[in-house]
Amino acid sequence: MHAMKKVLVIGSPGSGKSTFSRRLRELTGLPLFYLDLLWHRADKTTYSREEFDRKLGELLEREAWILDGNYARTLPLRLAACDTVFWLDYPPEVCLEGIRERRGKPREDMPWIEMEEDEEFMEYVRSFPAVRRQEIQRHLEEHPEKKIVIFHSRGESEEFLSSLK
């Protein structure tokens, strides 16, 4: 396994990016940053795009990191800066179940606790493969020099993390 210093963890909402990222942080000692915390405020408003981009730019300049999140608009910038990508490419049903399981639980990756189902958000997750998958693949194909690991099931990602111990 090559040395990982700058890692992206991407995938549909509910795929388990944050859980995977926390485990990766524990196993590698790399600092972890959640893009959701750069974008969302605790009162459920968002920072400006300029503020998000400024904070992201500062993170990308660091020597080492794990960045958890999609934010398609900034994927090309993050891909250019990283050395490794983990893509949790799971079926929508798996992701929807992940969202249902985390409801009502405090999370270090979000500044609030999700208490109810947001139907618009759930529909976004259902349509994620159809709407986003091709775009993600295209961006990844533009970077053959990067180490790209694609997981198609939670079992595959668990197996990988176990191999790092």
XYZ file of C-alpha atoms in Angstrom:
165
model
C 0.000 0.000 0.000
C 1.374 3.388 -0.938
C 1.754 6.055 1.690
C -1.484 7.979 2.133
C -1.144 11.599 3.176
C -3.985 13.396 1.398
C -7.157 11.361 1.200
C -10.628 12.015 -0.198
C -13.607 9.973 0.990
C -16.558 10.404 -1.365
C -19.918 8.727 -1.897
C -23.643 9.264 -1.628
C -25.088 10.712 1.550
C -25.721 7.808 3.914
C -22.980 5.639 2.434
C -20.939 5.833 5.620
C -18.251 8.295 4.531
C -17.904 9.753 8.005
C -17.799 6.386 9.754
C -15.194 5.142 7.246
C -13.220 8.398 7.618
C -13.160 8.168 11.423
C -11.895 4.573 11.255
C -9.269 5.603 8.700
C -8.198 8.461 10.998
C -7.832 6.017 13.903
C -5.740 3.636 11.807
C -3.519 6.205 10.056
C -3.338 9.149 12.456
C -4.185 11.532 9.591
C -6.220 14.615 10.580
C -9.869 14.444 9.483
C -11.972 17.317 8.171
C -15.664 17.200 7.270
C -16.760 19.324 4.323
C -20.254 19.490 5.846
C -18.777 21.469 8.758
C -17.149 23.908 6.317
C -20.545 24.477 4.644
C -23.255 24.135 7.318
C -23.770 26.330 10.359
C -25.398 24.962 13.527
C -28.578 26.966 12.769
C -28.929 25.050 9.459
C -27.905 28.019 7.331
C -24.768 27.789 5.213
C -21.559 29.730 4.923
C -21.015 31.641 1.693
C -19.453 29.829 -1.232
C -16.462 32.182 -0.895
C -16.007 31.339 2.792
C -16.301 27.601 2.049
C -13.752 27.879 -0.771
C -11.361 29.870 1.428
C -11.533 27.318 4.266
C -11.190 24.427 1.806
C -8.163 26.092 0.198
C -6.499 26.387 3.608
C -7.088 22.692 4.295
C -5.726 21.633 0.910
C -2.449 23.426 1.672
C -1.817 21.274 4.757
C 0.707 18.445 4.596
C -1.782 15.700 5.408
C -5.543 15.235 5.691
C -8.621 13.136 5.166
C -11.447 15.134 3.570
C -14.903 13.635 4.027
C -17.605 14.796 1.614
C -18.768 15.146 -1.954
C -19.424 18.775 -2.878
C -19.213 18.059 -6.616
C -18.314 21.663 -7.481
C -14.991 21.337 -5.647
C -14.177 17.733 -6.578
C -11.715 18.690 -9.375
C -9.795 20.965 -6.981
C -9.679 18.287 -4.270
C -8.688 15.565 -6.750
C -5.776 17.663 -7.949
C -4.505 17.974 -4.357
C -5.028 14.428 -3.052
C -3.004 11.228 -3.447
C -5.768 8.732 -2.569
C -9.526 8.503 -3.126
C -11.927 6.134 -1.411
C -15.297 6.038 -3.166
C -18.113 4.369 -1.250
C -20.171 3.491 -4.339
C -23.100 1.732 -2.680
C -26.657 1.075 -3.866
C -29.212 3.732 -2.860
C -31.029 1.278 -0.560
C -27.858 0.871 1.547
C -27.438 4.655 1.765
C -31.095 5.277 2.651
C -30.805 2.734 5.457
C -27.631 4.499 6.667
C -29.550 7.787 6.855
C -32.405 6.166 8.769
C -29.966 4.567 11.230
C -28.248 7.861 12.092
C -31.461 9.832 12.660
C -31.664 11.271 16.164
C -27.990 10.607 16.910
C -25.361 13.308 17.501
C -22.580 13.197 14.906
C -19.178 14.876 14.866
C -19.554 15.460 11.113
C -22.741 17.601 11.311
C -23.468 20.651 13.464
C -27.028 19.464 14.290
C -28.967 16.263 14.939
C -31.227 15.089 12.129
C -34.572 14.326 13.728
C -36.957 13.768 10.839
C -36.942 12.422 7.329
C -36.434 15.033 4.635
C -38.197 13.596 1.586
C -36.353 15.876 -0.842
C -33.020 14.707 0.612
C -34.095 11.048 0.462
C -35.038 11.505 -3.204
C -31.585 13.013 -3.854
C -30.034 9.874 -2.334
C -32.310 7.594 -4.403
C -31.242 9.418 -7.580
C -27.551 9.787 -6.631
C -26.241 6.961 -8.875
C -28.211 8.200 -11.880
C -27.389 11.873 -11.345
C -23.854 11.920 -9.872
C -22.142 8.586 -10.554
C -21.084 9.304 -14.154
C -19.710 12.722 -13.215
C -17.650 11.222 -10.370
C -16.310 8.501 -12.690
C -15.346 11.072 -15.292
C -13.430 13.160 -12.745
C -11.636 10.093 -11.391
C -10.664 8.955 -14.899
C -8.958 12.326 -15.391
C -6.513 11.361 -12.602
C -4.940 7.984 -13.405
C -1.956 8.991 -11.237
C -4.101 8.851 -8.078
C -4.684 5.760 -5.966
C -8.429 5.184 -6.340
C -10.216 2.533 -4.309
C -13.893 1.889 -5.046
C -15.996 -0.071 -2.583
C -19.327 -1.541 -3.716
C -20.406 -2.838 -0.302
C -19.875 -2.129 3.376
C -18.174 -5.528 3.581
C -15.506 -4.450 1.084
C -14.729 -1.256 3.019
C -14.659 -3.181 6.333
C -12.253 -5.709 4.827
C -9.971 -2.896 3.651
C -9.949 -1.177 7.049
C -9.209 -4.494 8.743
C -6.218 -4.937 6.450
C -4.704 -1.685 7.794
C -4.621 -2.865 11.421
